[in-house]
mmCIF file of C-alpha atoms in Angstrom:
data_model
loop_
_atom_site.group_PDB
_atom_site.id
_atom_site.type_symbol
_atom_site.label_atom_id
_atom_site.label_comp_id
_atom_site.label_asym_id
_atom_site.label_seq_id
_atom_site.Cartn_x
_atom_site.Cartn_y
_atom_site.Cartn_z
ATOM 1 C CA UNK A 132 -57.223 -44.802 31.379
ATOM 2 C CA UNK A 133 -58.140 -48.325 30.219
ATOM 3 C CA UNK A 134 -60.968 -48.448 32.748
ATOM 4 C CA UNK A 135 -62.209 -45.019 31.642
ATOM 5 C CA UNK A 136 -62.365 -45.996 27.965
ATOM 6 C CA UNK A 137 -63.953 -49.308 28.866
ATOM 7 C CA UNK A 138 -66.667 -47.302 30.650
ATOM 8 C CA UNK A 139 -67.147 -45.114 27.562
ATOM 9 C CA UNK A 140 -67.612 -48.273 25.468
ATOM 10 C CA UNK A 141 -70.160 -49.558 27.981
ATOM 11 C CA UNK A 142 -72.161 -46.341 27.608
ATOM 12 C CA UNK A 143 -72.072 -46.669 23.812
ATOM 13 C CA UNK A 144 -73.208 -50.309 23.947
ATOM 14 C CA UNK A 145 -76.169 -49.394 26.187
ATOM 15 C CA UNK A 146 -76.401 -52.860 27.724
ATOM 16 C CA UNK A 147 -79.111 -53.829 30.251
ATOM 17 C CA UNK A 148 -76.591 -53.936 33.106
ATOM 18 C CA UNK A 149 -75.166 -50.532 32.214
ATOM 19 C CA UNK A 150 -75.477 -48.964 35.649
ATOM 20 C CA UNK A 151 -73.990 -51.955 37.491
ATOM 21 C CA UNK A 152 -71.093 -52.190 35.037
ATOM 22 C CA UNK A 153 -70.400 -48.434 35.245
ATOM 23 C CA UNK A 154 -70.463 -48.478 39.036
ATOM 24 C CA UNK A 155 -68.082 -51.446 39.031
ATOM 25 C CA UNK A 156 -65.708 -49.731 36.563
ATOM 26 C CA UNK A 157 -65.660 -46.451 38.469
ATOM 27 C CA UNK A 158 -65.136 -48.313 41.740
ATOM 28 C CA UNK A 159 -62.259 -50.243 40.111
ATOM 29 C CA UNK A 160 -60.823 -46.977 38.752
ATOM 30 C CA UNK A 161 -60.988 -45.382 42.196
ATOM 31 C CA UNK A 162 -59.469 -48.478 43.806
ATOM 32 C CA UNK A 163 -56.517 -48.558 41.390
ATOM 33 C CA UNK A 164 -55.744 -44.872 41.973
ATOM 34 C CA UNK A 165 -56.130 -45.258 45.741
ATOM 35 C CA UNK A 166 -53.871 -48.325 45.864
ATOM 36 C CA UNK A 167 -51.209 -46.607 43.774
ATOM 37 C CA UNK A 168 -51.301 -43.480 45.945
ATOM 38 C CA UNK A 169 -51.160 -45.500 49.174
ATOM 39 C CA UNK A 170 -48.192 -47.594 48.037
ATOM 40 C CA UNK A 171 -46.400 -44.588 46.553
ATOM 41 C CA UNK A 172 -46.953 -42.416 49.625
ATOM 42 C CA UNK A 173 -45.855 -45.201 51.975
ATOM 43 C CA UNK A 174 -42.717 -45.926 49.941
ATOM 44 C CA UNK A 175 -41.937 -42.212 49.720
ATOM 45 C CA UNK A 176 -42.275 -41.918 53.499
ATOM 46 C CA UNK A 177 -39.955 -44.907 54.022
ATOM 47 C CA UNK A 178 -37.414 -43.459 51.592
ATOM 48 C CA UNK A 179 -37.459 -40.068 53.269
ATOM 49 C CA UNK A 180 -37.247 -41.572 56.764
ATOM 50 C CA UNK A 181 -34.355 -43.845 55.792
ATOM 51 C CA UNK A 182 -32.337 -41.134 54.088
ATOM 52 C CA UNK A 183 -32.974 -38.711 56.948
ATOM 53 C CA UNK A 184 -31.489 -41.189 59.418
ATOM 54 C CA UNK A 185 -28.557 -41.986 57.121
ATOM 55 C CA UNK A 186 -27.686 -38.297 56.837
ATOM 56 C CA UNK A 187 -28.256 -37.671 60.544
ATOM 57 C CA UNK A 188 -26.082 -40.617 61.587
ATOM 58 C CA UNK A 189 -23.367 -39.597 59.140
ATOM 59 C CA UNK A 190 -23.277 -36.044 60.500
ATOM 60 C CA UNK A 191 -23.274 -37.197 64.122
ATOM 61 C CA UNK A 192 -20.505 -39.705 63.427
ATOM 62 C CA UNK A 193 -18.321 -37.135 61.663
ATOM 63 C CA UNK A 194 -18.914 -34.385 64.248
ATOM 64 C CA UNK A 195 -18.135 -36.800 67.086
ATOM 65 C CA UNK A 196 -14.848 -37.689 65.404
ATOM 66 C CA UNK A 197 -14.093 -33.998 64.871
ATOM 67 C CA UNK A 198 -14.815 -33.099 68.484
ATOM 68 C CA UNK A 199 -12.578 -35.901 69.799
ATOM 69 C CA UNK A 200 -9.552 -34.496 68.015
ATOM 70 C CA UNK A 201 -7.152 -32.643 70.278
ATOM 71 C CA UNK A 202 -7.241 -28.888 70.644
ATOM 72 C CA UNK A 203 -3.771 -28.585 69.107
ATOM 73 C CA UNK A 204 -5.046 -30.001 65.853
ATOM 74 C CA UNK A 205 -7.872 -27.456 65.800
ATOM 75 C CA UNK A 206 -5.329 -24.757 66.538
ATOM 76 C CA UNK A 207 -3.025 -25.820 63.691
ATOM 77 C CA UNK A 208 -5.746 -26.590 61.126
ATOM 78 C CA UNK A 209 -8.856 -24.770 60.103
ATOM 79 C CA UNK A 210 -11.667 -26.875 61.534
ATOM 80 C CA UNK A 211 -14.232 -24.797 59.662
ATOM 81 C CA UNK A 212 -12.888 -26.380 56.446
ATOM 82 C CA UNK A 213 -13.528 -29.826 57.876
ATOM 83 C CA UNK A 214 -17.030 -28.808 58.973
ATOM 84 C CA UNK A 215 -17.643 -27.412 55.505
ATOM 85 C CA UNK A 216 -16.500 -30.721 53.967
ATOM 86 C CA UNK A 217 -18.861 -32.637 56.254
ATOM 87 C CA UNK A 218 -21.761 -30.397 55.203
ATOM 88 C CA UNK A 219 -20.816 -30.763 51.524
ATOM 89 C CA UNK A 220 -20.695 -34.556 51.902
ATOM 90 C CA UNK A 221 -24.117 -34.475 53.569
ATOM 91 C CA UNK A 222 -25.544 -32.429 50.692
ATOM 92 C CA UNK A 223 -24.004 -34.915 48.242
ATOM 93 C CA UNK A 224 -25.707 -37.809 50.017
ATOM 94 C CA UNK A 225 -29.006 -35.936 49.839
ATOM 95 C CA UNK A 226 -28.503 -35.170 46.130
ATOM 96 C CA UNK A 227 -27.792 -38.838 45.486
ATOM 97 C CA UNK A 228 -31.023 -39.698 47.271
ATOM 98 C CA UNK A 229 -33.017 -37.340 45.047
ATOM 99 C CA UNK A 230 -31.387 -38.542 41.824
ATOM 100 C CA UNK A 231 -31.897 -42.178 42.822
ATOM 101 C CA UNK A 232 -35.571 -41.487 43.526
ATOM 102 C CA UNK A 233 -35.997 -39.796 40.130
ATOM 103 C CA UNK A 234 -34.319 -42.729 38.392
ATOM 104 C CA UNK A 235 -36.609 -45.250 40.062
ATOM 105 C CA UNK A 236 -39.687 -43.182 39.175
ATOM 106 C CA UNK A 237 -38.549 -42.942 35.553
ATOM 107 C CA UNK A 238 -38.036 -46.692 35.339
ATOM 108 C CA UNK A 239 -41.429 -47.411 36.910
ATOM 109 C CA UNK A 240 -43.166 -44.878 34.642
ATOM 110 C CA UNK A 241 -41.464 -46.455 31.623
ATOM 111 C CA UNK A 242 -42.254 -50.114 32.382
ATOM 112 C CA UNK A 243 -45.682 -49.747 33.990
ATOM 113 C CA UNK A 244 -47.517 -49.028 30.686
ATOM 114 C CA UNK A 245 -45.714 -51.940 29.021
ATOM 115 C CA UNK A 246 -46.923 -54.308 31.740
ATOM 116 C CA UNK A 247 -50.440 -52.857 31.580
ATOM 117 C CA UNK A 248 -50.554 -53.346 27.795
ATOM 118 C CA UNK A 249 -49.472 -56.963 28.232
ATOM 119 C CA UNK A 250 -52.456 -57.513 30.506
ATOM 120 C CA UNK A 251 -54.869 -55.794 28.108
ATOM 121 C CA UNK A 252 -53.868 -57.027 24.648
ATOM 122 C CA UNK A 253 -50.837 -59.107 23.630
ATOM 123 C CA UNK A 254 -50.801 -57.864 20.005
ATOM 124 C CA UNK A 255 -50.880 -54.246 21.141
ATOM 125 C CA UNK A 256 -48.140 -55.057 23.660
ATOM 126 C CA UNK A 257 -45.890 -56.562 20.968
ATOM 127 C CA UNK A 258 -46.402 -53.580 18.659
ATOM 128 C CA UNK A 259 -45.825 -51.042 21.439
ATOM 129 C CA UNK A 260 -42.754 -52.829 22.787
ATOM 130 C CA UNK A 261 -41.148 -52.976 19.337
ATOM 131 C CA UNK A 262 -42.005 -49.313 18.784
ATOM 132 C CA UNK A 263 -40.550 -48.266 22.163
ATOM 133 C CA UNK A 264 -37.362 -50.259 21.550
ATOM 134 C CA UNK A 265 -36.955 -48.532 18.163
ATOM 135 C CA UNK A 266 -37.475 -45.120 19.755
ATOM 136 C CA UNK A 267 -34.996 -45.954 22.515
ATOM 137 C CA UNK A 268 -32.356 -47.128 20.031
ATOM 138 C CA UNK A 269 -32.981 -44.042 17.905
ATOM 139 C CA UNK A 270 -32.504 -41.789 20.938
ATOM 140 C CA UNK A 271 -29.285 -43.565 21.914
ATOM 141 C CA UNK A 272 -27.956 -43.272 18.347
ATOM 142 C CA UNK A 273 -28.698 -39.551 18.091
ATOM 143 C CA UNK A 274 -27.325 -38.944 21.570
ATOM 144 C CA UNK A 275 -24.009 -40.538 20.588
ATOM 145 C CA UNK A 276 -24.067 -38.611 17.308
ATOM 146 C CA UNK A 277 -24.674 -35.266 19.017
ATOM 147 C CA UNK A 278 -22.028 -35.897 21.700
ATOM 148 C CA UNK A 279 -19.338 -36.252 18.983
ATOM 149 C CA UNK A 280 -20.141 -32.775 17.699
ATOM 150 C CA UNK A 281 -20.496 -31.319 21.187
ATOM 151 C CA UNK A 282 -16.933 -32.220 22.095
#
């Protein structure tokens, strides 16, 4: 959005190099979005591929162990319960993967604007960082306050 508003300011200034500056800004805007999408898509692919193989290897390992148990054990115990536990554990691993991904995205979405503001204007960065810390502390305080009454 910084590049967009910089382009709006260029239009308002009406400088002699207006067209060259606008083309450069729009190219930079496109390049930033493209780079972010490429890195995000690649990292998302790696995450999905890794977790798929973790879950697949876990299931194969557990089913191999289950199949190597003697027939008497299967006769005495309900092996469907064990299979159900393996499937539940697999779903738990997948849920952990999703929650971990959401946590990382939240952290990146929280700190990325702070870093961008530092690169744009230090005074604005200081003001915004203090403001965000106050909001965060306020949220933590009210969360603790509400939890006391919830219990």
